[in-house]
Amino acid sequence: MIRVALIPGDGVGPEVVREAERVMDACVSAGLADIRTELFPHGADHYLATGETLSDESFARLRDDFDAILLGAVGDSRVPDGRHARDILLGLRFRLDLYINFRPARLRLAELSPLRSADDRPIDFVIFRENTEGLDTGAGRIESAGGPDERAVSEAIATRAGVQRIVRSAFAYASSEGRGRVTLGDKANAVPHVYGLWRRVFTEVAADYPDLDADMQYVDALAMQLVRAPDRFEVIVTSNLLGDILSDLAAELVGGMGLAPSANVNPGRHALYEPVHGSAPDIVGTGAANPMAAILSTALLFRDGGADAAADRVEAAVDAALAAGIRTPDIAGSHTTEQVGAWIADHIGTG
Ligand code: IPM
Ligand code: MG
């Protein structure tokens, strides 16, 4: 039994989570998995109505009573400082210590890539984005606010233990999944303290995996190589902010944000699954939101929960939908969010 907390959130979040739920239900009906879901109201509406972003009580329940959280999206222009989004998404990442942000990029159909070379080059790599440190912790200060001498300082934090655990996870994954190479994306030439530590730790961990090719690249060159020769990458490990940027680039290479799933994980303890895309306010209610990223996130959830058969079936059903042209407009289709979700759920039942 996998206990799943659903936080649909804002914008298209509820629309794509509804379809993800439909697909999870189909897996349960097909006897492929055993899950129990519970809905949490957190998001902009809840914040505006109650003043609560994520209460301590809800946090404690999410921490103690569930094996996994499935989040849709958070972000709403009625909360201009994004306070609720920060408390909910970054709050859960930090407070549950979800130090791995696992972001796979696999080209499921050559025509989905904007790259001309995609026909003869398989793109299939994963990004291990560090998820609890870096520049994203909010640490820093403003000095002399508003004055001519104003200074803003954002602190990038890297600890040996924090870097070690994400780099080790990346190498362990490469080793167990039969991937031949791990690439570090850093910027040690310009930011020597933080990325010097990353390079030292990466080199130390690599020594424990003599069979794997360990490659260190400055992130600007890495971004260029991702476009020129994406098939050269297998596992990329990088810091929080660099991983944020690279994972959007990676998503675009394989069909866009509508297809990019992710898992925020502290192995054996807590996990939060979410499509990489945001709340997309411009398409709310139009039926144009692609539910595949959320649906593929449930495949990651099933896989981590030990329901491999369900994970395999969800992935196969998404592939079948893509091949059959059951797609939303972002990937050159004319189906709605609900039609895509329903087709995939049906396919699970008959597959
Ligand atoms: C992501 C998003 C978030 C991040 C934002 C919404 C804080 O861009 O999950 O990639 O920066 O991690
Ligand atoms: Mg991002």
Tab-separated table of C-alpha atoms and ligand atoms in Angstrom:
chain	number	residue	atom	x	y	z
A	1	MET	CA	0.000	0.000	0.000
A	2	ILE	CA	1.430	3.364	-1.074
A	3	ARG	CA	-0.091	6.284	0.834
A	4	VAL	CA	-0.168	9.304	-1.488
A	5	ALA	CA	-0.930	12.905	-0.483
A	6	LEU	CA	-2.264	14.956	-3.401
A	7	ILE	CA	-1.566	18.700	-3.467
A	8	PRO	CA	-3.061	19.899	-6.791
A	9	GLY	CA	-2.161	23.528	-5.979
A	10	ASP	CA	-2.686	26.393	-8.431
A	11	GLY	CA	-3.428	27.087	-12.091
A	12	VAL	CA	-3.281	23.973	-14.227
A	13	GLY	CA	-2.077	21.957	-11.200
A	14	PRO	CA	-5.565	20.614	-10.390
A	15	GLU	CA	-6.215	19.860	-14.072
A	16	VAL	CA	-3.123	17.707	-14.504
A	17	VAL	CA	-3.342	16.067	-11.070
A	18	ARG	CA	-6.920	14.990	-11.870
A	19	GLU	CA	-5.586	13.085	-14.895
A	20	ALA	CA	-2.670	11.659	-12.920
A	21	GLU	CA	-5.195	10.409	-10.378
A	22	ARG	CA	-7.292	8.859	-13.139
A	23	VAL	CA	-4.228	6.971	-14.351
A	24	MET	CA	-3.275	5.870	-10.829
A	25	ASP	CA	-6.833	4.625	-10.301
A	26	ALA	CA	-6.583	2.653	-13.538
A	27	CYS	CA	-3.414	1.000	-12.221
A	28	VAL	CA	-5.224	0.064	-9.026
A	29	SER	CA	-8.201	-1.347	-10.963
A	30	ALA	CA	-5.811	-3.363	-13.121
A	31	GLY	CA	-4.304	-4.867	-9.985
A	32	LEU	CA	-0.906	-3.308	-10.673
A	33	ALA	CA	-0.636	-1.240	-7.515
A	34	ASP	CA	-2.271	-0.613	-4.198
A	35	ILE	CA	-2.574	3.045	-3.231
A	36	ARG	CA	-4.587	5.274	-0.967
A	37	THR	CA	-4.868	8.984	-1.741
A	38	GLU	CA	-5.870	12.006	0.310
A	39	LEU	CA	-6.387	15.528	-0.972
A	40	PHE	CA	-4.699	18.585	0.565
A	41	PRO	CA	-6.088	22.056	-0.224
A	42	HIS	CA	-2.855	24.044	-0.058
A	43	GLY	CA	-2.250	26.638	-2.707
A	44	ALA	CA	-3.117	30.253	-3.470
A	45	ASP	CA	-6.898	29.947	-2.882
A	46	HIS	CA	-6.315	28.340	0.486
A	47	TYR	CA	-3.728	30.966	1.428
A	48	LEU	CA	-5.961	33.866	0.376
A	49	ALA	CA	-8.916	32.401	2.268
A	50	THR	CA	-7.117	31.387	5.466
A	51	GLY	CA	-3.746	33.177	5.553
A	52	GLU	CA	-2.116	29.775	5.832
A	53	THR	CA	0.587	28.653	3.408
A	54	LEU	CA	1.447	25.264	4.878
A	55	SER	CA	0.394	24.811	8.487
A	56	ASP	CA	2.579	22.939	10.950
A	57	GLU	CA	-0.244	20.479	11.326
A	58	SER	CA	-0.434	19.734	7.592
A	59	PHE	CA	3.332	19.572	7.403
A	60	ALA	CA	3.436	17.024	10.227
A	61	ARG	CA	0.814	14.893	8.469
A	62	LEU	CA	2.637	15.063	5.137
A	63	ARG	CA	5.811	14.039	6.940
A	64	ASP	CA	4.391	11.253	9.080
A	65	ASP	CA	1.330	9.778	7.382
A	66	PHE	CA	2.349	9.389	3.733
A	67	ASP	CA	4.866	7.564	1.572
A	68	ALA	CA	4.673	10.079	-1.251
A	69	ILE	CA	3.321	13.506	-2.155
A	70	LEU	CA	2.089	14.331	-5.659
A	71	LEU	CA	2.110	18.076	-6.278
A	72	GLY	CA	0.550	19.783	-9.307
A	73	ALA	CA	1.959	23.316	-9.382
A	74	VAL	CA	2.114	26.373	-7.156
A	75	GLY	CA	2.206	29.987	-8.322
A	76	ASP	CA	-0.513	32.625	-8.627
A	77	SER	CA	-0.376	36.311	-9.529
A	78	ARG	CA	-2.701	37.160	-6.621
A	79	VAL	CA	0.237	36.294	-4.353
A	80	PRO	CA	2.870	38.490	-5.982
A	81	ASP	CA	5.717	37.621	-3.624
A	82	GLY	CA	5.072	33.918	-4.181
A	83	ARG	CA	5.139	33.336	-0.442
A	84	HIS	CA	2.763	30.355	-0.481
A	85	ALA	CA	4.655	28.716	-3.346
A	86	ARG	CA	7.934	29.102	-1.488
A	87	ASP	CA	6.524	27.727	1.757
A	88	ILE	CA	4.817	24.790	0.084
A	89	LEU	CA	7.292	23.639	-2.573
A	90	LEU	CA	10.651	24.852	-1.283
A	91	GLY	CA	9.385	24.390	2.296
A	92	LEU	CA	8.678	20.707	1.677
A	93	ARG	CA	11.975	20.217	-0.160
A	94	PHE	CA	13.975	21.773	2.670
A	95	ARG	CA	11.998	20.605	5.691
A	96	LEU	CA	11.696	17.018	4.474
A	97	ASP	CA	15.347	17.198	3.398
A	98	LEU	CA	14.502	15.959	-0.124
A	99	TYR	CA	18.087	16.306	-1.266
A	100	ILE	CA	17.769	14.605	-4.660
A	101	ASN	CA	15.809	16.346	-7.379
A	102	PHE	CA	15.727	13.598	-9.996
A	103	ARG	CA	14.847	14.923	-13.448
A	104	PRO	CA	14.946	12.440	-16.326
A	105	ALA	CA	15.110	13.645	-19.930
A	106	ARG	CA	14.241	10.975	-22.444
A	107	LEU	CA	13.206	11.547	-26.028
A	108	ARG	CA	10.166	9.302	-26.404
A	109	LEU	CA	9.558	10.123	-30.060
A	110	ALA	CA	12.151	11.751	-32.355
A	111	GLU	CA	9.711	14.265	-33.820
A	112	LEU	CA	9.151	15.823	-30.380
A	113	SER	CA	12.660	17.260	-30.277
A	114	PRO	CA	13.461	20.689	-31.702
A	115	LEU	CA	16.885	19.309	-32.692
A	116	ARG	CA	17.352	18.315	-36.303
A	117	SER	CA	19.760	15.563	-35.292
A	118	ALA	CA	17.223	13.831	-33.035
A	119	ASP	CA	16.256	11.202	-35.614
A	120	ASP	CA	19.534	9.370	-35.332
A	121	ARG	CA	20.557	10.251	-31.791
A	122	PRO	CA	18.816	8.844	-28.751
A	123	ILE	CA	18.492	11.387	-25.954
A	124	ASP	CA	18.231	9.659	-22.604
A	125	PHE	CA	19.891	11.165	-19.561
A	126	VAL	CA	18.966	12.087	-16.015
A	127	ILE	CA	19.820	15.137	-13.967
A	128	PHE	CA	20.565	14.811	-10.267
A	129	ARG	CA	19.908	18.340	-9.046
A	130	GLU	CA	21.026	19.063	-5.470
A	131	ASN	CA	17.846	20.233	-3.779
A	132	THR	CA	18.594	21.599	-0.303
A	133	GLU	CA	21.626	23.921	-0.568
A	134	GLY	CA	23.215	26.245	-3.121
A	135	LEU	CA	21.906	29.713	-3.862
A	136	ASP	CA	18.301	28.667	-3.353
A	137	THR	CA	18.090	28.617	0.442
A	138	GLY	CA	17.144	32.287	0.692
A	139	ALA	CA	20.239	33.020	2.800
A	140	GLY	CA	21.566	36.527	2.388
A	141	ARG	CA	20.744	40.125	3.139
A	142	ILE	CA	20.042	43.558	1.754
A	143	GLU	CA	22.232	46.388	3.031
A	144	SER	CA	21.327	50.089	2.791
A	145	ALA	CA	17.979	49.276	1.201
A	146	GLY	CA	16.798	51.809	-1.358
A	147	GLY	CA	19.903	53.985	-1.049
A	148	PRO	CA	22.596	54.600	-3.650
A	149	ASP	CA	24.892	52.166	-1.811
A	150	GLU	CA	22.360	49.372	-1.680
A	151	ARG	CA	23.947	45.940	-1.728
A	152	ALA	CA	22.163	42.638	-2.079
A	153	VAL	CA	23.981	39.498	-0.983
A	154	SER	CA	22.723	35.971	-1.710
A	155	GLU	CA	24.797	33.263	-0.156
A	156	ALA	CA	25.522	30.022	-1.946
A	157	ILE	CA	25.911	27.213	0.557
A	158	ALA	CA	27.731	23.977	-0.205
A	159	THR	CA	28.614	21.565	2.574
A	160	ARG	CA	30.874	18.557	2.123
A	161	ALA	CA	28.131	16.269	3.441
A	162	GLY	CA	25.512	17.881	1.210
A	163	VAL	CA	27.614	17.587	-1.935
A	164	GLN	CA	28.764	14.082	-1.047
A	165	ARG	CA	25.269	12.664	-0.694
A	166	ILE	CA	24.009	13.951	-4.054
A	167	VAL	CA	27.206	12.998	-5.912
A	168	ARG	CA	27.146	9.525	-4.342
A	169	SER	CA	23.493	9.127	-5.322
A	170	ALA	CA	24.331	10.002	-8.927
A	171	PHE	CA	27.195	7.501	-9.115
A	172	ALA	CA	25.202	4.782	-7.355
A	173	TYR	CA	22.341	5.313	-9.809
A	174	ALA	CA	24.682	5.199	-12.807
A	175	SER	CA	26.247	2.019	-11.519
A	176	SER	CA	22.987	0.212	-10.773
A	177	GLU	CA	21.243	1.359	-13.972
A	178	GLY	CA	24.112	0.427	-16.273
A	179	ARG	CA	24.933	3.999	-17.237
A	180	GLY	CA	28.536	4.524	-18.241
A	181	ARG	CA	29.231	8.149	-17.446
A	182	VAL	CA	28.568	10.742	-14.763
A	183	THR	CA	29.056	14.408	-15.665
A	184	LEU	CA	29.470	17.167	-13.106
A	185	GLY	CA	28.096	20.566	-14.132
A	186	ASP	CA	29.794	23.345	-12.174
A	187	LYS	CA	31.351	26.767	-12.486
A	188	ALA	CA	34.616	26.317	-10.582
A	189	ASN	CA	36.410	28.790	-12.848
A	190	ALA	CA	34.243	31.696	-11.688
A	191	VAL	CA	32.888	30.568	-8.306
A	192	PRO	CA	35.917	28.799	-6.815
A	193	HIS	CA	34.874	28.206	-3.211
A	194	VAL	CA	31.586	26.439	-3.718
A	195	TYR	CA	32.435	24.677	-6.976
A	196	GLY	CA	35.978	23.891	-5.880
A	197	LEU	CA	34.394	21.811	-3.131
A	198	TRP	CA	32.075	20.186	-5.670
A	199	ARG	CA	35.068	19.228	-7.863
A	200	ARG	CA	37.047	17.786	-4.941
A	201	VAL	CA	34.126	15.725	-3.693
A	202	PHE	CA	33.203	14.592	-7.222
A	203	THR	CA	36.790	13.409	-7.802
A	204	GLU	CA	36.835	11.536	-4.484
A	205	VAL	CA	33.533	9.771	-5.113
A	206	ALA	CA	34.505	8.970	-8.716
A	207	ALA	CA	37.522	7.062	-7.391
A	208	ASP	CA	35.107	4.568	-5.808
A	209	TYR	CA	33.618	3.880	-9.265
A	210	PRO	CA	36.610	3.106	-11.500
A	211	ASP	CA	34.328	1.528	-14.119
A	212	LEU	CA	32.389	4.730	-14.684
A	213	ASP	CA	33.602	7.582	-16.817
A	214	ALA	CA	33.674	10.708	-14.617
A	215	ASP	CA	33.547	13.970	-16.489
A	216	MET	CA	33.672	17.546	-15.105
A	217	GLN	CA	32.328	20.375	-17.249
A	218	TYR	CA	31.771	24.063	-16.722
A	219	VAL	CA	28.065	24.608	-16.920
A	220	ASP	CA	28.179	27.093	-19.806
A	221	ALA	CA	30.040	24.605	-21.978
A	222	LEU	CA	27.778	21.842	-20.726
A	223	ALA	CA	24.684	23.792	-21.833
A	224	MET	CA	26.231	24.154	-25.260
A	225	GLN	CA	27.097	20.442	-25.435
A	226	LEU	CA	23.569	19.498	-24.377
A	227	VAL	CA	22.304	21.113	-27.555
A	228	ARG	CA	25.140	19.959	-29.802
A	229	ALA	CA	25.463	16.372	-28.628
A	230	PRO	CA	22.801	15.461	-26.054
A	231	ASP	CA	23.366	11.746	-26.678
A	232	ARG	CA	26.768	12.023	-24.958
A	233	PHE	CA	25.131	12.520	-21.551
A	234	GLU	CA	23.895	9.808	-19.249
A	235	VAL	CA	23.865	11.139	-15.686
A	236	ILE	CA	24.444	14.803	-14.854
A	237	VAL	CA	24.955	15.884	-11.247
A	238	THR	CA	24.868	19.556	-10.367
A	239	SER	CA	23.942	22.209	-7.835
A	240	ASN	CA	20.482	23.515	-7.094
A	241	LEU	CA	20.360	26.637	-9.288
A	242	LEU	CA	22.390	25.162	-12.153
A	243	GLY	CA	20.154	22.083	-12.076
A	244	ASP	CA	17.082	24.291	-12.195
A	245	ILE	CA	18.330	25.898	-15.400
A	246	LEU	CA	19.731	22.763	-17.044
A	247	SER	CA	16.556	20.806	-16.368
A	248	ASP	CA	14.424	23.286	-18.315
A	249	LEU	CA	16.884	23.077	-21.197
A	250	ALA	CA	16.819	19.291	-20.953
A	251	ALA	CA	13.016	19.228	-20.955
A	252	GLU	CA	12.905	21.337	-24.092
A	253	LEU	CA	15.258	18.945	-25.906
A	254	VAL	CA	12.815	16.078	-25.464
A	255	GLY	CA	9.475	17.732	-26.146
A	256	GLY	CA	9.041	20.483	-23.597
A	257	MET	CA	7.784	21.071	-20.107
A	258	GLY	CA	4.546	19.222	-20.780
A	259	LEU	CA	6.511	15.979	-20.772
A	260	ALA	CA	9.015	16.522	-17.940
A	261	PRO	CA	8.438	14.641	-14.674
A	262	SER	CA	10.472	14.903	-11.484
A	263	ALA	CA	11.013	13.283	-8.116
A	264	ASN	CA	12.262	15.095	-5.013
A	265	VAL	CA	13.583	12.363	-2.786
A	266	ASN	CA	15.240	11.533	0.469
A	267	PRO	CA	15.651	7.805	-0.201
A	268	GLY	CA	13.813	5.560	2.205
A	269	ARG	CA	12.268	8.511	4.026
A	270	HIS	CA	10.261	11.054	2.038
A	271	ALA	CA	9.398	11.818	-1.565
A	272	LEU	CA	7.532	14.488	-3.499
A	273	TYR	CA	6.698	14.007	-7.190
A	274	GLU	CA	5.785	16.881	-9.493
A	275	PRO	CA	5.737	17.872	-13.122
A	276	VAL	CA	8.635	20.279	-13.738
A	277	HIS	CA	6.244	22.816	-15.300
A	278	GLY	CA	4.558	25.594	-13.360
A	279	SER	CA	0.960	26.691	-12.899
A	280	ALA	CA	0.647	28.103	-16.479
A	281	PRO	CA	-2.074	30.680	-15.681
A	282	ASP	CA	-2.434	31.636	-19.354
A	283	ILE	CA	-3.978	28.277	-20.287
A	284	VAL	CA	-6.032	27.510	-17.169
A	285	GLY	CA	-9.469	26.175	-18.077
A	286	THR	CA	-8.717	25.837	-21.789
A	287	GLY	CA	-7.986	22.107	-21.732
A	288	ALA	CA	-4.587	22.771	-23.265
A	289	ALA	CA	-2.491	21.680	-20.285
A	290	ASN	CA	-0.468	18.568	-21.050
A	291	PRO	CA	-1.069	16.032	-18.271
A	292	MET	CA	1.791	13.767	-19.389
A	293	ALA	CA	4.412	15.336	-17.091
A	294	ALA	CA	2.168	14.738	-14.088
A	295	ILE	CA	1.291	11.235	-15.326
A	296	LEU	CA	4.966	10.375	-15.875
A	297	SER	CA	5.631	11.664	-12.356
A	298	THR	CA	3.271	8.966	-11.084
A	299	ALA	CA	5.430	6.413	-12.915
A	300	LEU	CA	8.398	7.649	-10.863
A	301	LEU	CA	6.226	7.414	-7.757
A	302	PHE	CA	5.193	3.837	-8.545
A	303	ARG	CA	8.784	2.854	-9.319
A	304	ASP	CA	10.096	4.186	-5.995
A	305	GLY	CA	7.131	2.572	-4.222
A	306	GLY	CA	8.129	-0.848	-5.554
A	307	ALA	CA	5.217	-1.039	-8.030
A	308	ASP	CA	7.400	-1.549	-11.093
A	309	ALA	CA	4.650	-3.176	-13.130
A	310	ALA	CA	2.474	-0.091	-12.693
A	311	ALA	CA	5.386	2.211	-13.548
A	312	ASP	CA	6.166	0.241	-16.707
A	313	ARG	CA	2.524	0.248	-17.781
A	314	VAL	CA	2.154	4.009	-17.250
A	315	GLU	CA	5.262	4.723	-19.308
A	316	ALA	CA	4.141	2.363	-22.062
A	317	ALA	CA	0.680	3.960	-22.123
A	318	VAL	CA	2.207	7.446	-22.480
A	319	ASP	CA	4.415	6.192	-25.312
A	320	ALA	CA	1.388	4.648	-26.980
A	321	ALA	CA	-0.571	7.915	-26.684
A	322	LEU	CA	2.307	9.868	-28.200
A	323	ALA	CA	2.635	7.423	-31.061
A	324	ALA	CA	-1.126	7.443	-31.696
A	325	GLY	CA	-1.170	11.243	-31.823
A	326	ILE	CA	-3.223	11.609	-28.640
A	327	ARG	CA	-1.571	14.871	-27.684
A	328	THR	CA	-2.247	18.347	-26.383
A	329	PRO	CA	-1.409	21.455	-28.468
A	330	ASP	CA	2.044	22.011	-26.895
A	331	ILE	CA	3.221	18.900	-28.733
A	332	ALA	CA	1.358	19.446	-31.976
A	333	GLY	CA	-1.865	17.747	-30.982
A	334	SER	CA	-5.508	18.749	-30.746
A	335	HIS	CA	-6.667	16.708	-27.752
A	336	THR	CA	-7.628	18.140	-24.385
A	337	THR	CA	-6.063	17.492	-21.004
A	338	GLU	CA	-8.946	15.219	-20.111
A	339	GLN	CA	-8.967	13.330	-23.422
A	340	VAL	CA	-5.273	12.567	-23.083
A	341	GLY	CA	-5.662	11.457	-19.443
A	342	ALA	CA	-8.697	9.300	-20.222
A	343	TRP	CA	-7.003	7.667	-23.225
A	344	ILE	CA	-3.942	6.783	-21.152
A	345	ALA	CA	-6.080	5.451	-18.294
A	346	ASP	CA	-8.072	3.292	-20.749
A	347	HIS	CA	-4.875	1.993	-22.254
A	348	ILE	CA	-3.656	0.922	-18.808
A	349	GLY	CA	-6.815	-1.116	-18.406
A	350	THR	CA	-6.460	-2.853	-21.753
A	351	GLY	CA	-2.660	-2.956	-22.082
B	1	IPM	C1	11.510	24.098	-10.368
B	1	IPM	C2	10.993	25.507	-10.175
B	1	IPM	C3	11.215	25.955	-8.733
B	1	IPM	C4	12.710	25.888	-8.463
B	1	IPM	C5	10.632	27.346	-8.408
B	1	IPM	C6	9.152	27.385	-8.642
B	1	IPM	C7	10.967	27.786	-7.011
B	1	IPM	O1	11.612	26.361	-11.084
B	1	IPM	O2	11.031	23.198	-9.661
B	1	IPM	O3	12.362	23.889	-11.221
B	1	IPM	O4	13.438	26.843	-8.676
B	1	IPM	O5	13.149	24.842	-8.024
B	2	MG	MG	12.708	25.311	-12.583
